[in-house]
CSV table of C-alpha atoms and ligand atoms in Angstrom, one decimal:
chain,number,residue,atom,x,y,z
A,1,MET,CA,25.4,75.5,-63.7
A,2,ASN,CA,28.8,75.3,-65.4
A,3,GLU,CA,30.6,73.6,-62.5
A,4,PRO,CA,33.4,71.5,-63.8
A,5,ARG,CA,33.8,67.8,-63.0
A,6,LYS,CA,31.2,65.9,-61.0
A,7,THR,CA,28.9,67.0,-58.2
A,8,PHE,CA,28.1,64.7,-55.3
A,9,LEU,CA,25.8,65.2,-52.4
A,10,HIS,CA,25.9,63.3,-49.1
A,11,VAL,CA,22.6,63.6,-47.4
A,12,ASP,CA,22.4,62.5,-43.7
A,13,MET,CA,19.3,62.7,-41.6
A,14,ASP,CA,19.7,64.5,-38.2
A,15,ALA,CA,19.5,62.1,-35.1
A,16,PHE,CA,17.1,60.1,-37.3
A,17,PHE,CA,15.4,57.7,-34.9
A,18,ALA,CA,15.2,60.2,-32.1
A,19,SER,CA,13.8,62.9,-34.5
A,20,VAL,CA,11.1,60.5,-35.8
A,21,GLU,CA,10.1,59.9,-32.2
A,22,GLN,CA,10.0,63.6,-31.4
A,23,ARG,CA,8.0,64.2,-34.6
A,24,ASP,CA,5.4,61.5,-33.7
A,25,HIS,CA,5.3,62.4,-29.9
A,26,PRO,CA,5.2,66.2,-29.5
A,27,GLU,CA,5.7,65.7,-25.7
A,28,LEU,CA,9.2,64.5,-26.5
A,29,ARG,CA,10.2,67.6,-28.4
A,30,GLY,CA,13.0,69.7,-26.7
A,31,LYS,CA,13.7,66.8,-24.3
A,32,PRO,CA,16.7,64.5,-24.1
A,33,VAL,CA,15.4,61.4,-25.8
A,34,VAL,CA,17.2,58.1,-26.0
A,35,VAL,CA,16.0,55.4,-28.5
A,36,GLY,CA,17.2,52.0,-27.4
A,37,ALA,CA,17.3,49.5,-24.6
A,38,PRO,CA,15.8,50.7,-21.2
A,39,PRO,CA,18.6,51.6,-18.7
A,40,ASP,CA,17.7,48.8,-16.4
A,41,GLN,CA,18.5,46.2,-19.1
A,42,ARG,CA,21.7,45.3,-20.8
A,43,GLY,CA,21.6,47.0,-24.1
A,44,VAL,CA,22.8,50.1,-25.9
A,45,VAL,CA,21.6,53.4,-27.2
A,46,ALA,CA,20.4,53.2,-30.9
A,47,ALA,CA,20.0,57.0,-31.2
A,48,ALA,CA,20.1,60.1,-29.1
A,49,SER,CA,18.3,63.4,-29.6
A,50,TYR,CA,20.5,66.5,-29.8
A,51,GLU,CA,19.2,67.5,-26.3
A,52,ALA,CA,20.6,64.1,-25.0
A,53,ARG,CA,23.9,64.5,-26.9
A,54,LYS,CA,24.6,67.6,-24.9
A,55,TYR,CA,25.1,65.2,-21.9
A,56,GLY,CA,27.6,63.2,-23.8
A,57,ILE,CA,25.2,60.4,-24.8
A,58,HIS,CA,25.8,58.8,-28.2
A,59,SER,CA,24.8,55.8,-30.1
A,60,ALA,CA,26.3,52.4,-29.2
A,61,MET,CA,26.8,53.6,-25.6
A,62,PRO,CA,25.3,51.2,-22.9
A,63,SER,CA,21.9,52.5,-21.9
A,64,ARG,CA,23.0,52.3,-18.3
A,65,THR,CA,25.8,54.7,-18.9
A,66,ALA,CA,23.5,57.1,-20.7
A,67,LYS,CA,21.2,57.1,-17.7
A,68,GLN,CA,24.1,58.0,-15.5
A,69,LYS,CA,25.1,60.9,-17.7
A,70,CYS,CA,21.6,62.2,-17.9
A,71,PRO,CA,19.2,60.8,-15.2
A,72,HIS,CA,16.2,62.6,-16.6
A,73,ALA,CA,16.7,61.3,-20.2
A,74,ILE,CA,13.5,59.7,-21.6
A,75,PHE,CA,14.1,56.2,-22.9
A,76,VAL,CA,11.8,55.0,-25.7
A,77,SER,CA,12.0,51.6,-27.5
A,78,HIS,CA,12.4,51.8,-31.3
A,79,ASN,CA,9.6,51.7,-33.8
A,80,MET,CA,11.4,50.4,-36.8
A,81,GLY,CA,8.4,50.4,-39.1
A,82,ASN,CA,8.1,54.2,-38.7
A,83,TYR,CA,11.8,54.7,-39.4
A,84,LYS,CA,11.6,52.5,-42.5
A,85,GLU,CA,8.6,54.4,-43.8
A,86,ALA,CA,10.4,57.7,-43.4
A,87,SER,CA,13.5,56.2,-45.0
A,88,ARG,CA,11.4,55.1,-48.0
A,89,GLN,CA,10.1,58.7,-48.4
A,90,ILE,CA,13.6,60.1,-48.3
A,91,MET,CA,15.0,57.7,-50.8
A,92,ARG,CA,12.0,58.5,-53.2
A,93,ILE,CA,12.9,62.2,-52.9
A,94,PHE,CA,16.5,61.4,-53.8
A,95,GLU,CA,15.3,59.4,-56.8
A,96,SER,CA,13.2,62.3,-58.0
A,97,TYR,CA,16.4,64.2,-58.6
A,98,THR,CA,18.8,61.5,-59.8
A,99,PRO,CA,18.8,57.8,-60.5
A,100,ILE,CA,22.4,57.5,-59.2
A,101,VAL,CA,21.8,57.0,-55.4
A,102,GLN,CA,23.9,54.9,-53.1
A,103,PRO,CA,22.3,54.5,-49.7
A,104,LEU,CA,24.8,54.0,-46.9
A,105,SER,CA,22.3,53.1,-44.2
A,106,ILE,CA,18.6,53.7,-43.4
A,107,ASP,CA,19.1,57.5,-43.1
A,108,GLU,CA,22.0,58.5,-45.4
A,109,ALA,CA,23.0,58.3,-49.0
A,110,PHE,CA,25.4,59.5,-51.6
A,111,LEU,CA,23.8,61.1,-54.7
A,112,ASP,CA,25.6,61.8,-58.0
A,113,VAL,CA,23.8,64.9,-59.2
A,114,THR,CA,26.2,65.7,-62.1
A,115,GLY,CA,23.6,65.0,-64.7
A,116,ALA,CA,20.7,66.6,-62.7
A,117,ARG,CA,22.4,70.0,-62.7
A,118,ARG,CA,21.1,70.8,-66.2
A,119,LEU,CA,17.5,70.7,-65.0
A,120,PHE,CA,17.5,71.5,-61.3
A,121,GLY,CA,20.4,74.0,-60.9
A,122,ASP,CA,23.8,73.7,-59.4
A,123,GLY,CA,24.8,71.4,-56.5
A,124,PRO,CA,23.9,73.7,-53.7
A,125,THR,CA,20.5,74.5,-55.3
A,126,ILE,CA,19.7,70.8,-55.6
A,127,ALA,CA,20.8,70.3,-52.0
A,128,GLU,CA,18.4,73.0,-50.8
A,129,LYS,CA,15.5,71.5,-52.9
A,130,ILE,CA,16.1,68.1,-51.4
A,131,ARG,CA,16.3,69.5,-47.9
A,132,ARG,CA,13.0,71.4,-48.5
A,133,ASP,CA,11.3,68.3,-49.9
A,134,ILE,CA,12.4,66.3,-46.9
A,135,ARG,CA,11.2,68.9,-44.5
A,136,GLU,CA,7.8,69.2,-46.2
A,137,GLN,CA,7.2,65.6,-46.8
A,138,THR,CA,8.6,64.1,-43.6
A,139,GLN,CA,8.7,67.0,-41.1
A,140,LEU,CA,12.3,65.9,-40.5
A,141,THR,CA,15.6,67.7,-41.1
A,142,ALA,CA,18.7,66.6,-43.0
A,143,SER,CA,22.2,67.9,-43.3
A,144,VAL,CA,23.8,67.9,-46.7
A,145,GLY,CA,27.4,68.1,-48.0
A,146,VAL,CA,28.0,69.2,-51.6
A,147,ALA,CA,31.4,68.4,-53.1
A,148,PRO,CA,33.3,67.3,-56.2
A,149,ASN,CA,33.7,63.8,-54.7
A,150,MET,CA,32.2,61.4,-52.2
A,151,PHE,CA,34.9,61.7,-49.6
A,152,LEU,CA,34.5,65.5,-49.4
A,153,ALA,CA,30.7,65.3,-49.5
A,154,LYS,CA,30.7,62.9,-46.5
A,155,ILE,CA,32.9,65.2,-44.5
A,156,ALA,CA,30.9,68.2,-45.4
A,157,SER,CA,27.5,66.8,-44.4
A,158,ASP,CA,28.8,66.5,-40.8
A,159,MET,CA,30.2,70.1,-40.6
A,160,ASP,CA,27.0,72.0,-39.8
A,161,LYS,CA,24.6,69.5,-38.1
A,162,PRO,CA,21.7,69.6,-37.5
A,163,ASP,CA,19.8,71.1,-40.4
A,164,GLY,CA,22.9,72.3,-42.2
A,165,LEU,CA,24.2,72.7,-45.7
A,166,THR,CA,28.0,72.7,-46.4
A,167,VAL,CA,29.4,73.4,-49.8
A,168,VAL,CA,33.0,72.3,-50.4
A,169,PRO,CA,34.9,74.6,-52.8
A,170,PHE,CA,35.8,73.1,-56.2
A,171,GLU,CA,39.3,74.5,-56.5
A,172,GLN,CA,42.2,72.4,-55.4
A,173,GLU,CA,43.8,75.0,-53.2
A,174,ALA,CA,40.5,75.8,-51.5
A,175,ILE,CA,39.8,72.1,-51.0
A,176,GLU,CA,43.1,71.7,-49.2
A,177,ALA,CA,42.4,74.7,-47.0
A,178,PHE,CA,39.0,73.3,-46.2
A,179,LEU,CA,40.4,70.0,-45.0
A,180,ALA,CA,43.6,71.3,-43.3
A,181,PRO,CA,42.1,72.2,-39.9
A,182,LEU,CA,40.1,69.0,-39.5
A,183,PRO,CA,41.3,66.4,-36.9
A,184,ILE,CA,42.7,63.2,-38.4
A,185,ALA,CA,39.8,61.2,-36.9
A,186,ARG,CA,37.6,62.8,-39.6
A,187,MET,CA,39.4,61.0,-42.4
A,188,TRP,CA,37.5,58.1,-43.9
A,189,GLY,CA,39.0,54.7,-43.1
A,190,VAL,CA,41.2,55.9,-40.2
A,191,GLY,CA,40.7,53.3,-37.5
A,192,LYS,CA,41.8,53.5,-33.9
A,193,VAL,CA,45.1,51.7,-34.6
A,194,THR,CA,46.1,53.9,-37.6
A,195,GLN,CA,45.0,56.9,-35.7
A,196,LYS,CA,47.4,56.1,-32.9
A,197,LYS,CA,50.3,55.7,-35.4
A,198,LEU,CA,49.4,59.0,-37.1
A,199,LEU,CA,49.2,60.8,-33.8
A,200,SER,CA,52.6,59.4,-32.7
A,201,LEU,CA,54.1,61.0,-35.8
A,202,GLY,CA,52.5,64.3,-34.8
A,203,LEU,CA,49.9,64.0,-37.6
A,204,ASN,CA,46.9,65.2,-35.7
A,205,THR,CA,45.2,67.2,-38.5
A,206,ILE,CA,44.5,66.5,-42.1
A,207,GLY,CA,46.7,69.6,-42.9
A,208,LYS,CA,49.6,67.9,-41.2
A,209,LEU,CA,49.0,64.8,-43.3
A,210,GLN,CA,49.0,67.0,-46.5
A,211,GLN,CA,52.5,68.2,-45.6
A,212,CYS,CA,54.0,65.0,-44.1
A,213,ASP,CA,57.0,63.2,-45.5
A,214,PRO,CA,55.5,60.3,-47.5
A,215,LYS,CA,58.5,58.1,-46.9
A,216,GLN,CA,58.1,58.5,-43.1
A,217,LEU,CA,54.4,57.7,-43.3
A,218,GLU,CA,55.0,54.7,-45.6
A,219,SER,CA,57.4,53.1,-43.1
A,220,ALA,CA,54.8,53.6,-40.3
A,221,ILE,CA,51.6,52.3,-42.0
A,222,GLY,CA,52.8,50.7,-45.3
A,223,SER,CA,52.9,52.3,-48.7
A,224,ARG,CA,49.4,51.4,-49.8
A,225,ALA,CA,47.7,53.0,-46.9
A,226,ALA,CA,50.1,55.9,-46.9
A,227,ASN,CA,49.4,56.6,-50.5
A,228,GLY,CA,45.6,56.4,-50.0
A,229,PHE,CA,45.6,58.7,-47.0
A,230,ILE,CA,47.8,61.3,-48.6
A,231,ARG,CA,45.5,61.4,-51.6
A,232,LEU,CA,42.4,61.8,-49.4
A,233,ALA,CA,44.2,64.4,-47.3
A,234,HIS,CA,44.5,66.4,-50.6
A,235,GLY,CA,40.8,65.8,-51.2
A,236,ILE,CA,41.4,63.4,-54.1
A,237,ASP,CA,38.9,60.6,-54.3
A,238,GLU,CA,38.0,59.2,-57.7
A,239,ARG,CA,35.4,56.6,-56.6
A,240,GLY,CA,32.1,56.8,-58.3
A,241,ILE,CA,28.8,55.5,-57.1
A,242,VAL,CA,28.6,51.7,-57.6
A,243,GLY,CA,26.7,50.5,-60.6
A,244,GLU,CA,26.8,53.9,-62.2
A,245,VAL,CA,25.1,55.2,-65.3
A,246,ASP,CA,25.7,52.4,-67.8
A,247,GLU,CA,23.9,49.8,-65.7
A,248,LYS,CA,21.0,52.1,-65.0
A,249,SER,CA,17.7,52.0,-66.7
A,250,ILE,CA,14.4,53.9,-66.4
A,251,SER,CA,11.2,52.1,-67.0
A,252,ASN,CA,7.5,52.2,-66.3
A,253,GLU,CA,4.9,49.5,-66.8
A,254,ILE,CA,1.2,49.1,-66.3
A,255,THR,CA,-0.9,46.0,-65.5
A,256,PHE,CA,-4.4,46.4,-66.9
A,257,LYS,CA,-7.3,45.8,-64.5
A,258,GLU,CA,-8.6,43.3,-67.1
A,259,ASP,CA,-6.8,42.0,-70.1
A,260,ILE,CA,-7.1,44.4,-73.1
A,261,ALA,CA,-7.3,43.4,-76.7
A,262,ASP,CA,-8.3,46.8,-78.0
A,263,ARG,CA,-5.4,48.3,-79.9
A,264,PRO,CA,-6.1,52.0,-79.5
A,265,THR,CA,-6.4,51.6,-75.7
A,266,ILE,CA,-3.1,49.7,-75.6
A,267,GLU,CA,-1.4,52.3,-77.8
A,268,ALA,CA,-2.7,55.3,-75.7
A,269,THR,CA,-1.5,53.7,-72.5
A,270,TYR,CA,1.9,52.9,-74.1
A,271,LYS,CA,2.2,56.5,-75.2
A,272,ARG,CA,1.6,57.8,-71.7
A,273,LEU,CA,4.3,55.4,-70.4
A,274,MET,CA,6.8,56.6,-73.1
A,275,ASP,CA,6.2,60.2,-72.1
A,276,LYS,CA,6.6,59.4,-68.4
A,277,VAL,CA,9.9,57.6,-69.0
A,278,GLY,CA,11.0,60.5,-71.2
A,279,THR,CA,10.3,63.0,-68.5
A,280,ARG,CA,12.1,61.0,-65.9
A,281,LEU,CA,15.1,60.5,-68.2
A,282,ARG,CA,15.4,64.2,-68.9
A,283,LYS,CA,14.9,65.1,-65.2
A,284,ALA,CA,17.8,62.8,-64.4
A,285,GLY,CA,19.8,64.6,-67.1
A,286,PHE,CA,20.6,61.5,-69.1
A,287,PHE,CA,20.4,60.3,-72.7
A,288,ALA,CA,19.4,56.8,-73.7
A,289,THR,CA,21.0,54.5,-76.2
A,290,THR,CA,18.4,51.7,-76.1
A,291,VAL,CA,14.6,51.6,-75.7
A,292,HIS,CA,12.7,48.5,-74.5
A,293,LEU,CA,9.2,47.2,-74.9
A,294,LYS,CA,7.7,44.7,-72.6
A,295,ILE,CA,4.4,42.9,-73.2
A,296,ARG,CA,2.8,40.3,-71.0
A,297,TRP,CA,0.0,38.4,-72.7
A,298,SER,CA,-3.2,37.2,-70.9
A,299,ASP,CA,-1.6,33.7,-70.5
A,300,PHE,CA,1.3,35.4,-68.6
A,301,SER,CA,3.9,34.7,-71.3
A,302,THR,CA,6.1,37.7,-71.6
A,303,ILE,CA,8.2,39.2,-74.3
A,304,THR,CA,10.8,42.0,-74.1
A,305,ARG,CA,12.1,43.6,-77.3
A,306,GLN,CA,14.7,46.4,-77.7
A,307,THR,CA,16.1,48.7,-80.3
A,308,ARG,CA,19.1,51.0,-80.3
A,309,PHE,CA,19.4,54.6,-81.3
A,310,PRO,CA,22.2,55.7,-83.6
A,311,VAL,CA,23.0,58.5,-81.2
A,312,PRO,CA,21.9,58.8,-77.5
A,313,CYS,CA,18.5,60.7,-77.2
A,314,SER,CA,16.2,61.9,-74.5
A,315,ASP,CA,13.5,63.7,-76.5
A,316,ASP,CA,9.9,62.5,-76.7
A,317,THR,CA,9.8,62.4,-80.5
A,318,SER,CA,12.8,60.0,-80.8
A,319,LEU,CA,11.6,57.9,-77.9
A,320,ARG,CA,8.1,57.6,-79.4
A,321,GLU,CA,9.4,56.8,-82.9
A,322,ALA,CA,11.5,54.0,-81.6
A,323,GLY,CA,8.9,52.8,-79.1
A,324,MET,CA,6.0,52.8,-81.5
A,325,GLN,CA,8.1,50.9,-84.1
A,326,LEU,CA,8.7,48.2,-81.5
A,327,LEU,CA,5.1,48.1,-80.6
A,328,GLU,CA,4.0,47.8,-84.2
A,329,GLU,CA,6.4,45.0,-84.9
A,330,HIS,CA,5.4,42.9,-81.8
A,331,LEU,CA,1.9,43.6,-80.8
A,332,ARG,CA,-0.4,40.7,-81.8
A,333,HIS,CA,-4.1,40.3,-81.9
A,334,ARG,CA,-4.2,38.7,-78.5
A,335,PRO,CA,-5.3,40.2,-75.1
A,336,VAL,CA,-2.5,42.1,-73.2
A,337,ARG,CA,-2.2,41.9,-69.5
A,338,LEU,CA,0.8,44.2,-69.0
A,339,ILE,CA,2.6,46.8,-71.1
A,340,GLY,CA,5.9,48.4,-70.3
A,341,PHE,CA,8.4,50.8,-71.8
A,342,GLY,CA,12.0,51.5,-70.7
A,343,VAL,CA,15.3,53.0,-71.6
A,344,SER,CA,18.8,51.9,-70.8
A,345,GLY,CA,22.4,52.5,-71.8
A,346,LEU,CA,22.2,55.9,-70.2
A,347,THR,CA,24.8,58.5,-70.9
A,348,GLU,CA,25.5,62.0,-69.7
A,349,THR,CA,25.9,63.5,-73.1
A,350,GLU,CA,24.0,63.2,-76.4
A,351,GLU,CA,27.3,63.0,-78.3
A,352,PRO,CA,27.9,59.6,-79.8
A,353,GLN,CA,30.9,57.8,-78.3
A,354,THR,CA,32.8,58.2,-81.6
A,355,ARG,CA,32.0,61.9,-81.5
A,356,GLN,CA,35.6,63.1,-81.3
A,357,LEU,CA,36.1,61.6,-84.7
A,358,ASN,CA,33.3,63.7,-86.3
A,359,LEU,CA,34.6,67.1,-87.2
A,360,PHE,CA,31.2,68.3,-88.5
A,361,GLU,CA,27.8,68.1,-87.0
A,362,THR,CA,25.7,65.6,-88.9
A,363,PRO,CA,22.2,66.6,-89.8
A,364,ASP,CA,21.1,63.8,-87.5
A,365,THR,CA,22.6,65.5,-84.4
A,366,ALA,CA,21.3,68.9,-85.4
A,367,LEU,CA,17.8,67.5,-85.6
A,368,GLN,CA,18.4,65.7,-82.3
A,369,LYS,CA,19.3,69.0,-80.5
A,370,LYS,CA,16.1,70.7,-81.8
A,371,ARG,CA,14.0,67.8,-80.5
A,372,SER,CA,15.8,68.0,-77.1
A,373,ARG,CA,14.9,71.6,-76.7
A,374,LEU,CA,11.3,70.9,-77.6
A,375,SER,CA,11.0,68.2,-75.0
A,376,GLN,CA,12.6,70.4,-72.3
A,377,THR,CA,10.0,73.0,-73.0
A,378,THR,CA,7.2,70.4,-72.8
A,379,ASP,CA,8.5,69.2,-69.4
A,380,SER,CA,8.6,72.7,-67.9
A,381,VAL,CA,5.0,73.4,-69.1
A,382,ARG,CA,3.8,70.1,-67.7
A,383,GLU,CA,5.5,70.8,-64.4
A,384,LYS,CA,3.9,74.2,-64.1
A,385,TYR,CA,0.4,73.4,-65.4
A,386,GLY,CA,0.0,69.7,-64.9
A,387,LYS,CA,0.7,66.5,-66.7
A,388,ASN,CA,-2.3,66.8,-69.1
A,389,SER,CA,-1.8,70.4,-70.1
A,390,LEU,CA,0.1,69.5,-73.3
A,391,LYS,CA,-1.0,66.8,-75.6
A,392,ARG,CA,0.4,66.0,-78.9
A,393,ALA,CA,-1.9,66.7,-81.8
A,394,SER,CA,-1.6,63.1,-82.8
A,395,ASP,CA,-3.0,62.0,-79.4
A,396,LEU,CA,-6.2,64.0,-79.7
A,397,PRO,CA,-9.2,61.8,-80.2
B,401,MG,MG1,22.1,60.4,-39.6
C-alpha cells in the first residue's frame, strides 16, 4: 500500500475480436480463427486467435496470405456491435476503480490507480481484481502491466500474453535490468527507419541503448530523439494521463418520472445522490474542493450552483453540509424535473495546497480526518451488506 510514486496499469484484451467470436461461437474455440475479409477478396486480417497466430498470422496481413499460411483457418466477418458492447463493459470496470482512464483503442487503456490504492490495495491487487471482473462479466481475458509509469506499463502488459499479469519493479536499478534484455523494437516510438539506424550502431536491445554513447546516438538520430530514447531506455517517462485529476469531476443526477414539487421527496433523492457521489469519490481515492448542485425546473430552465470547501474533503458529512446548503439557498417552490449533485477540483490529498505553510494541524483538518474515517467505515459496511444497510439517523422517517 505504501508504494512510492505513481502506479499505472496498462490493460490489454487478448486477441480481442477473435476472443469475442470464440466466446459467442463455442464451435470456434481452440481453432485458428481469423476475423476480417474472406481470403478470396482483397482485404486484411483484423484479428487472429492465438491458435491462428501460431501459423504466423497477424492483424493487417492480407487475408489471402493468412489462408496460405494456414489453409484450415476459419474466416469470420466482424461483428462490431458485439465488440463495442464488450468494450463498454470493460471501460465501465476500469471506471469502477479509477476515474483516470485513457483508452488507447477499443480494447486497451491506461489507468492511473495511484489514488485507488488506498481503497483497493496495491497495484498488482487492483490489476488482479480488474482481470477477475473482466473474466466474470465478459468471459474474456485481459493481460495487464503494472508499473510506475505508462511506458513501462505498456511494455509489461505484452510480456505474458494471453491472460497474464506482469509487475515492473519500482526501483531504478531493477527497472533497468527489466528493460535491458528487450529488443529495441519494443521501445515506444521506434519506427522502422529509426530501428534501422539503431541496429546499424549495434543497438539491438534496450540494454545496449542504456549504455550507448549519447553523442554518437545524437549524431545518428538528432539530439531530441536521442535524448528521448535514452530516457525511455532507463525507464523514465513522466507523462501523465491526459486531462488528469484537476479537470475531473464526479456527478450523479436523476430525472423524475414526473415533475416533483414535494420538498421532502426532492431532498431525499438529493441526499441519495450525495451519498452515491461521496462513495464514488472515496472509491477513486480523491478529495473534492468544490461541490455542485444542478436543478432543472419543469419548464426545462436549468441552474447550476457551486460552493468551495476551505480544505479538500471526501466525507459524507462535509459533502452533505455543503450540498444541503446549496439546495436550501436555491430550491424554489416550483416543480423540479431533474436534480443533480457533483464534485470537482479533485485532489489526491486532503491537505490544502498551502499546507506546507501550516506547522500545526488546525482543528478543522483534525475534524476532517475524523469524518473521513467515519465515511470509509460506512462505505465498507455498505459494500458488504448492501446500499441500504446504513442510514443516517436524520434520514429515518
Ligand atoms: Mg489487445
